[in-house]
mmCIF file of C-alpha atoms in Angstrom:
data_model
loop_
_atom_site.group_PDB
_atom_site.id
_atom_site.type_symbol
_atom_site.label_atom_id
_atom_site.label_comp_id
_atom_site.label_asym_id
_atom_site.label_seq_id
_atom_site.Cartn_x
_atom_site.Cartn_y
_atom_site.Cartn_z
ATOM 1 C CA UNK R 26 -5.109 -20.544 5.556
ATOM 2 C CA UNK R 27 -3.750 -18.272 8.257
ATOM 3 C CA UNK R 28 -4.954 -14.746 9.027
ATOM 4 C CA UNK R 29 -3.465 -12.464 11.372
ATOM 5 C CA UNK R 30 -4.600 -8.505 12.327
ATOM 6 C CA UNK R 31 -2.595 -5.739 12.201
ATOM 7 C CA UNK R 32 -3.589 -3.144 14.372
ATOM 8 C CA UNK R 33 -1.137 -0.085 13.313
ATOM 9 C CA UNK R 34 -3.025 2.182 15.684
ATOM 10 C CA UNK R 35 -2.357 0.324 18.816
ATOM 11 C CA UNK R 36 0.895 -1.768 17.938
ATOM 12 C CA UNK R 37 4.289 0.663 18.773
ATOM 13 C CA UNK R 38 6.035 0.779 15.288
ATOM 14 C CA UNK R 39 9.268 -1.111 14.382
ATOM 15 C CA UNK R 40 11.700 1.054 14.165
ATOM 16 C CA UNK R 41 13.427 0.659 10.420
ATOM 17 C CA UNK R 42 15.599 2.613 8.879
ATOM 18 C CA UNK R 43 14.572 5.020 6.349
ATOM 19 C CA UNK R 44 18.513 4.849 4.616
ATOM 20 C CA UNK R 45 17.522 4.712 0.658
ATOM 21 C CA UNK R 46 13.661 5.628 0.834
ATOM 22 C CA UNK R 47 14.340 9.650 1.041
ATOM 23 C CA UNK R 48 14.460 9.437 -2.792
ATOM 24 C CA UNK R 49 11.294 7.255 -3.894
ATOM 25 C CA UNK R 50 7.467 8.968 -3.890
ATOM 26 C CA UNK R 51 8.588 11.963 -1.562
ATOM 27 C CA UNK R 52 10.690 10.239 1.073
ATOM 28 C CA UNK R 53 7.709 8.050 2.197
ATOM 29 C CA UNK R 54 7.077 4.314 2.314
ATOM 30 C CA UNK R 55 7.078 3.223 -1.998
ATOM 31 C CA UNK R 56 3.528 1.739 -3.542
ATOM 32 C CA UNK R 57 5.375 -1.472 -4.017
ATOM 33 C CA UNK R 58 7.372 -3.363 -1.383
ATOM 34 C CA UNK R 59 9.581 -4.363 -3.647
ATOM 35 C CA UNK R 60 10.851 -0.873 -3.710
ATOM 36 C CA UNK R 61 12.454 -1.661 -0.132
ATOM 37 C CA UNK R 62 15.616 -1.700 1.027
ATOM 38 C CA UNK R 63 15.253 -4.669 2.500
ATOM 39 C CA UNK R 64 12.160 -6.651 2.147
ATOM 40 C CA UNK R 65 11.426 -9.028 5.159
ATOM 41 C CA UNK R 66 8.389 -9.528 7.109
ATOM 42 C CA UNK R 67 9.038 -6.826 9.697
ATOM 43 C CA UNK R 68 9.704 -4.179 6.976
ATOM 44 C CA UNK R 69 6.809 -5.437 4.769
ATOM 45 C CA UNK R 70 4.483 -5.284 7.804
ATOM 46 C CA UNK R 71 5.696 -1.450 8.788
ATOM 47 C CA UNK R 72 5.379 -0.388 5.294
ATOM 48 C CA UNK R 73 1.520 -1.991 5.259
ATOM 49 C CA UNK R 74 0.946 0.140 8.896
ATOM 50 C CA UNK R 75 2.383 3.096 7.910
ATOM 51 C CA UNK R 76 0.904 3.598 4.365
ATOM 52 C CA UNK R 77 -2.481 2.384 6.638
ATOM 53 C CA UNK R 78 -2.260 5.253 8.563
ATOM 54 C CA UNK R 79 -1.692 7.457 6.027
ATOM 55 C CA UNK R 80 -5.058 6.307 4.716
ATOM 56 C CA UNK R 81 -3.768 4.024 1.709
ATOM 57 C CA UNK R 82 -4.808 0.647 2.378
ATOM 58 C CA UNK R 83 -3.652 -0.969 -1.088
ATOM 59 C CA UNK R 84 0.182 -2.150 -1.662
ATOM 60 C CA UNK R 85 1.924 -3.596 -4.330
ATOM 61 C CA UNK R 86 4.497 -6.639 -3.634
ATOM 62 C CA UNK R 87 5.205 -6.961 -7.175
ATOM 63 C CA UNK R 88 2.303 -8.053 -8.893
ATOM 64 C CA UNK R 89 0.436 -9.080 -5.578
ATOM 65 C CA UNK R 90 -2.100 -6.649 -4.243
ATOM 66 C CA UNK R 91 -2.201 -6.123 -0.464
ATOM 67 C CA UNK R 92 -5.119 -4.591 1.046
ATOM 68 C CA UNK R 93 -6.103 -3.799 4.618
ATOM 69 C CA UNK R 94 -8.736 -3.797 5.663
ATOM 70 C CA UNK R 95 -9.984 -0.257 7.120
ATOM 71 C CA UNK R 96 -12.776 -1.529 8.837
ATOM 72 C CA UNK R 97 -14.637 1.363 7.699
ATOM 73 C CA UNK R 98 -16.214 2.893 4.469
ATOM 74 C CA UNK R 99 -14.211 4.473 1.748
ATOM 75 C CA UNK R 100 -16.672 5.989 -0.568
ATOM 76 C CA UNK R 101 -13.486 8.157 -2.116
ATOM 77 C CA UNK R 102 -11.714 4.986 -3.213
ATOM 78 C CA UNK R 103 -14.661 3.673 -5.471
ATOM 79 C CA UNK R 104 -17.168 4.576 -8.032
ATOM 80 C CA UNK R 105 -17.416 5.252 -11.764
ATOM 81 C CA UNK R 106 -14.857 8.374 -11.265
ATOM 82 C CA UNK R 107 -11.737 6.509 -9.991
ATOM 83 C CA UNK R 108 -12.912 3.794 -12.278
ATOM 84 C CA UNK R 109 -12.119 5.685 -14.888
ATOM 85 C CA UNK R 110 -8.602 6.889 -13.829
ATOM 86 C CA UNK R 111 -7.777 3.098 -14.311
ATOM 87 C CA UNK R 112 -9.126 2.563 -17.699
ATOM 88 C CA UNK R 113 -6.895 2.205 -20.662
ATOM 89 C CA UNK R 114 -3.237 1.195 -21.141
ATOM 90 C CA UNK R 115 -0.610 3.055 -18.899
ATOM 91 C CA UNK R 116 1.947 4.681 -20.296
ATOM 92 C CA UNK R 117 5.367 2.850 -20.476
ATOM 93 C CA UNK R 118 6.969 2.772 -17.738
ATOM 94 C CA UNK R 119 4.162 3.965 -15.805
ATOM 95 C CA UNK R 120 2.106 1.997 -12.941
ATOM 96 C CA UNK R 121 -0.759 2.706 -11.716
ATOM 97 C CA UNK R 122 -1.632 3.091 -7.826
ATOM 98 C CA UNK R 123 -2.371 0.047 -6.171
ATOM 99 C CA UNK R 124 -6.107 -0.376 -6.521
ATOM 100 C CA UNK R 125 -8.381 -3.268 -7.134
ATOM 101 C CA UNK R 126 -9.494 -1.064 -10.442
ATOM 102 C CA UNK R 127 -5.344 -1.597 -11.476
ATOM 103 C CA UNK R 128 -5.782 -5.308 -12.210
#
């Protein structure tokens, strides 16, 4: 199995275009890939860095979970209190933010 790193802080940022994104989850980068204009590696990758940086580290692609890893601790992710905003049946229609909790 092959592993790479990602280093969004370091790495200068492909420059893709943002055409068709300016109406899904407030004109940022969509909680599942899939939600792309066009999903290819380079796209998948910038959407991974740039919801990194923005401190979400979990992405849908479909029904996959991505997660990065933030190489730091996240106490605010976990815990009995965002366990429980996962518990239960969504509504229809409705997904829940990617999280380990959401499988």
């Amino acid at each position: 199995v092959a592993s790479a790193v990602l280093d969004c802080e370091s790495r200068p940022c492909a420059r893709i275009a943002m055409a068709g994104l300016s109406v899904m989850s407030g004109g940022g980068w969509p909680e599942d890939c899939v939600a792309l204009p066009q999903l290819d590696e380079a796209t998948l990758l910038e959407s991974v860095c740039q919801r990194y940086a923005r401190g979400e580290i979990y992405t849908y692609v479909a029904q996959v979970l991505l997660a990065v890893n933030p190489c730091q601790d996240l106490p605010s992710l976990y815990g009995q209190g965002k366990m429980a905003r996962y518990s239960g049946r969504p509504s229809p229609g409705a997904r829940p933010s990617p999280h380990p909790y959401a499988l």
